[in-house]
XYZ file of C-alpha atoms in Angstrom:
328
model
C -18.084 14.615 -4.225
C -16.100 14.668 -7.463
C -15.357 10.977 -7.936
C -17.026 7.665 -7.075
C -15.379 4.308 -7.743
C -17.428 1.246 -8.670
C -15.164 -1.703 -9.461
C -16.904 -4.677 -7.845
C -18.320 -6.889 -10.593
C -21.117 -8.278 -8.404
C -22.121 -4.794 -7.223
C -22.272 -3.517 -10.816
C -24.554 -6.441 -11.675
C -26.736 -5.856 -8.599
C -27.243 -2.193 -9.458
C -27.558 -2.884 -13.177
C -25.364 0.149 -13.850
C -24.559 1.021 -17.476
C -22.849 3.985 -19.150
C -25.350 6.841 -19.245
C -27.362 5.851 -16.172
C -28.317 8.332 -13.461
C -27.405 7.096 -10.005
C -27.771 8.036 -6.347
C -24.530 8.696 -4.484
C -24.113 8.936 -0.723
C -21.212 9.113 1.689
C -20.856 5.785 3.497
C -20.261 6.575 7.148
C -20.339 10.252 6.152
C -16.919 9.790 4.514
C -16.566 7.445 1.514
C -18.748 8.169 -1.563
C -20.660 5.139 -2.830
C -23.346 4.426 -5.433
C -26.484 3.155 -3.710
C -29.166 3.154 -6.400
C -29.693 3.238 -10.162
C -32.512 5.620 -11.127
C -32.607 4.590 -14.787
C -32.395 0.825 -14.388
C -35.582 0.279 -16.426
C -34.511 2.346 -19.424
C -33.427 0.392 -22.500
C -29.653 0.525 -22.705
C -26.871 -1.939 -23.532
C -25.587 -3.735 -20.440
C -22.082 -3.005 -19.239
C -19.655 -5.779 -20.234
C -17.120 -6.349 -17.487
C -13.647 -6.865 -19.033
C -12.274 -10.395 -19.128
C -8.881 -9.405 -20.529
C -6.338 -6.838 -19.378
C -6.754 -3.615 -21.403
C -2.967 -3.063 -21.374
C -1.336 -6.400 -22.146
C -4.318 -8.448 -23.344
C -3.792 -11.277 -20.856
C -6.783 -13.021 -19.338
C -8.317 -11.280 -16.337
C -9.938 -13.554 -13.761
C -11.281 -13.532 -10.217
C -9.724 -15.965 -7.785
C -11.992 -18.464 -6.041
C -14.087 -16.758 -3.385
C -13.156 -13.220 -4.553
C -14.929 -10.646 -6.682
C -11.884 -8.620 -7.770
C -10.808 -9.373 -11.347
C -7.055 -9.258 -11.893
C -4.721 -9.484 -14.861
C -2.997 -12.867 -14.827
C 0.223 -11.680 -16.489
C 1.975 -10.577 -13.303
C 5.066 -8.424 -13.828
C 5.197 -9.256 -17.529
C 2.299 -6.774 -17.793
C 3.686 -3.274 -18.230
C 0.830 -1.709 -16.278
C 1.585 -3.913 -13.280
C 5.305 -3.160 -13.478
C 4.536 0.552 -13.549
C 2.084 0.444 -10.640
C 4.400 -1.679 -8.491
C 7.319 0.648 -9.095
C 5.116 3.668 -8.389
C 4.035 2.025 -5.131
C 7.619 1.084 -4.227
C 8.850 4.688 -4.389
C 5.712 6.204 -2.845
C 5.662 8.226 0.344
C 4.471 5.333 2.517
C 7.106 2.949 1.150
C 10.672 4.025 0.272
C 9.688 7.659 -0.339
C 12.180 8.372 -3.123
C 11.848 12.026 -4.099
C 12.157 12.881 -7.768
C 11.085 9.474 -9.054
C 7.487 10.293 -9.917
C 5.145 8.817 -12.482
C 6.668 10.658 -15.458
C 10.195 9.463 -14.700
C 9.039 5.903 -14.027
C 7.199 5.892 -17.380
C 10.266 7.304 -19.144
C 12.709 4.850 -17.566
C 10.406 1.910 -18.283
C 10.171 2.936 -21.930
C 13.979 3.062 -22.066
C 14.242 -0.431 -20.546
C 16.058 0.832 -17.454
C 13.651 -0.703 -14.918
C 12.887 -4.033 -16.537
C 14.137 -6.147 -13.610
C 12.049 -4.460 -10.965
C 12.856 -2.199 -8.009
C 16.516 -3.259 -7.810
C 17.083 -1.431 -11.105
C 16.218 1.835 -9.362
C 19.454 1.490 -7.416
C 21.389 0.924 -10.631
C 20.283 4.202 -12.201
C 23.485 5.849 -10.954
C 25.267 3.951 -13.717
C 23.030 5.737 -16.230
C 23.774 9.302 -15.102
C 25.297 10.347 -18.416
C 22.426 8.772 -20.352
C 19.928 10.572 -18.097
C 21.648 13.894 -18.748
C 21.562 13.193 -22.472
C 17.771 12.997 -22.427
C 17.841 16.772 -22.628
C 14.830 17.452 -20.404
C 16.629 17.360 -17.077
C 19.463 19.539 -15.892
C 22.371 18.068 -13.954
C 21.024 19.330 -10.631
C 17.716 17.464 -10.908
C 19.439 14.264 -12.070
C 21.966 14.427 -9.254
C 19.212 15.186 -6.724
C 17.285 12.124 -7.881
C 20.357 9.901 -7.668
C 21.165 11.273 -4.207
C 17.604 10.531 -3.083
C 17.972 6.968 -4.320
C 21.370 6.481 -2.677
C 19.932 7.727 0.625
C 17.655 4.660 0.666
C 20.438 2.069 0.515
C 19.695 1.115 4.137
C 15.899 1.432 4.153
C 13.494 0.774 6.975
C 12.714 -2.955 6.679
C 8.962 -2.518 7.201
C 8.752 0.171 4.523
C 10.694 -2.072 2.138
C 8.347 -4.994 2.793
C 5.295 -2.790 2.281
C 6.818 -1.385 -0.891
C 6.945 -4.836 -2.502
C 3.157 -4.767 -2.839
C 2.481 -8.244 -1.435
C -1.263 -8.813 -1.218
C -2.772 -8.172 2.229
C 0.529 -6.726 3.514
C -0.166 -3.060 4.120
C 2.037 -0.618 5.993
C 0.688 -1.521 9.433
C 0.845 -5.272 8.749
C 4.440 -4.913 7.514
C 5.418 -3.187 10.756
C 3.653 -5.838 12.838
C 5.511 -8.611 10.999
C 8.905 -6.940 11.379
C 8.312 -6.199 15.051
C 7.920 -9.947 15.512
C 10.728 -11.191 13.228
C 13.150 -8.208 13.247
C 14.775 -9.066 9.889
C 13.425 -9.782 6.416
C 15.325 -13.096 6.029
C 13.773 -14.366 9.279
C 10.309 -13.427 8.039
C 10.927 -15.136 4.709
C 12.032 -18.336 6.467
C 8.898 -18.405 8.608
C 6.661 -17.734 5.588
C 8.287 -20.509 3.560
C 8.004 -22.966 6.447
C 4.327 -22.113 6.945
C 3.680 -22.538 3.217
C 5.300 -25.974 3.380
C 2.893 -27.000 6.159
C 5.043 -26.373 9.239
C 2.497 -26.002 12.048
C 4.936 -24.234 14.368
C 5.725 -21.562 11.770
C 2.037 -21.065 11.047
C 1.310 -20.694 14.755
C 4.184 -18.229 15.157
C 2.844 -16.045 12.360
C -0.826 -16.121 13.346
C 0.062 -15.406 16.969
C 0.955 -11.866 15.865
C -1.908 -9.491 16.574
C -3.675 -8.653 13.307
C -2.036 -11.432 11.261
C -4.507 -13.996 9.974
C -4.533 -16.876 7.459
C -4.946 -14.547 4.448
C -1.706 -12.711 5.239
C 0.180 -15.944 5.910
C -1.077 -17.431 2.640
C -0.132 -14.305 0.687
C 3.390 -14.331 2.132
C 3.791 -18.034 1.426
C 2.539 -17.637 -2.146
C 4.901 -14.700 -2.717
C 7.999 -16.647 -1.683
C 6.839 -19.781 -3.515
C 6.870 -17.961 -6.857
C 10.391 -18.153 -8.408
C 10.068 -14.775 -10.134
C 9.183 -13.086 -6.837
C 12.155 -14.700 -5.140
C 14.421 -13.491 -7.934
C 13.104 -9.922 -7.537
C 13.508 -10.168 -3.738
C 17.094 -11.433 -3.894
C 18.039 -8.947 -6.605
C 16.691 -6.098 -4.467
C 18.526 -7.274 -1.349
C 21.743 -7.337 -3.361
C 21.354 -3.564 -3.752
C 19.973 -2.523 -0.336
C 20.752 -3.535 3.240
C 17.843 -2.860 5.611
C 19.011 -2.944 9.252
C 17.206 -5.069 11.845
C 13.826 -3.539 12.612
C 13.677 -1.926 16.020
C 10.696 0.008 17.341
C 11.956 2.875 19.459
C 9.234 4.257 21.717
C 9.185 7.516 23.668
C 7.309 8.178 26.865
C 4.210 10.266 26.254
C 0.764 10.953 27.617
C -0.643 8.236 25.323
C 1.864 5.491 26.247
C -0.005 2.262 26.925
C -3.253 3.669 25.530
C -5.354 2.785 22.480
C -5.786 5.492 19.841
C -8.161 5.572 16.854
C -7.755 7.931 13.892
C -10.855 8.850 11.904
C -11.798 11.328 9.207
C -9.385 12.966 6.783
C -5.920 13.754 8.112
C -4.520 16.832 6.408
C -0.847 16.915 7.427
C -0.006 13.209 7.296
C -1.245 9.894 5.953
C -3.198 7.482 8.135
C -0.228 5.095 8.187
C 2.116 7.880 9.287
C -0.277 8.745 12.106
C -0.387 5.123 13.240
C 3.407 4.955 13.139
C 3.549 8.061 15.335
C 1.180 6.435 17.837
C 3.333 3.318 18.003
C 6.464 5.436 18.492
C 4.735 7.051 21.477
C 4.026 3.671 23.036
C 0.348 3.636 22.065
C -1.656 1.073 20.125
C -3.347 2.309 16.942
C -6.691 0.556 16.511
C -9.012 0.582 13.534
C -12.332 0.767 15.346
C -13.802 2.474 18.396
C -14.736 0.342 21.400
C -14.930 0.548 25.158
C -11.165 -0.147 25.179
C -10.408 3.008 23.154
C -8.741 5.792 25.145
C -8.441 8.539 22.539
C -9.938 9.409 19.151
C -8.153 11.777 16.762
C -10.809 13.160 14.415
C -10.203 14.992 11.155
C -12.719 16.589 8.763
C -15.462 14.216 7.625
C -15.286 11.995 10.701
C -18.524 10.038 10.877
C -19.685 6.928 12.721
C -16.490 6.498 14.753
C -16.854 10.030 16.096
C -20.455 9.313 17.080
C -19.379 6.083 18.802
C -16.695 7.967 20.731
C -19.248 10.538 21.900
C -21.662 7.816 22.976
C -18.936 6.068 24.977
C -17.579 9.269 26.495
C -14.153 8.837 24.901
C -11.841 11.843 24.646
C -11.750 13.316 21.121
C -9.050 15.679 19.831
C -8.237 17.189 16.442
C -5.091 16.794 14.351
C -3.434 19.911 15.787
C -3.853 18.622 19.332
C -2.367 15.282 18.266
C 0.619 17.119 16.754
C 1.110 18.857 20.102
C 1.182 15.500 21.906
C 3.804 14.214 19.446
C 5.879 17.379 19.824
C 5.709 17.263 23.625
C 7.174 13.751 23.588
C 10.227 15.052 21.735
């Protein structure tokens, strides 16, 4: 274990953790490191003061009702939030734009080239000469970056939705929503109707497996905020995602339920789930009597034990890759 994250304000208070303390760390479920005890709680030391203002922009940081996470209230006017959202938007699980890493995002933000959000990424082609004039990049790397951006003009709709960073809308949830609504405008209409109190729209959204009130509320809040709508419409003026269609291939796991556990070394968890769906399988998050197959990577813990207890077939990542390859 090289790193342990402790960000929950209530958990910090419960443990009484302060800078300089010695703590006990264990792997939760044999996988995720967590702090479970404070060995120096009784030693005299100044208590840790949880921040109440954003360390980047200085705006107030608050926890919403019923939540423990403290968030900067500045939204996209906060440079840190703009940076993180852009970094997420171009990440491998979202639009996967090669060449637009953290250093380039930082540089382009400093130059004011990405002030309007992700749509400005698709306007960088107009700045080719200015990019070359920066002196640190040769023409080949600039042109490769611009080609990578242009290749995403017709992005996968689910990846685009995930890339927007809407709360509670992860990669799997984005795919589930697009499977139901096919296009982003149709999803927006349903979300806006549900936010306005339309019972039919709310029922249509929550009827989707895995979509609950928190997701519906987050979508409604996103489209109710004028700035978000402006970012959305600006982005859709630059890209044209085709209708979302899930193409499945016959395979030995078609119609079965698959669970991935442990660390996957050749792909992300979301990519693995997308592969399962493309093979006609359902990717579940937990092991139960309805599970047909468990794909276990290094560090697999409680889910692997559950699978053994239930007599469920367990394979490794290489065997899963063979199943995918066999399906063509």
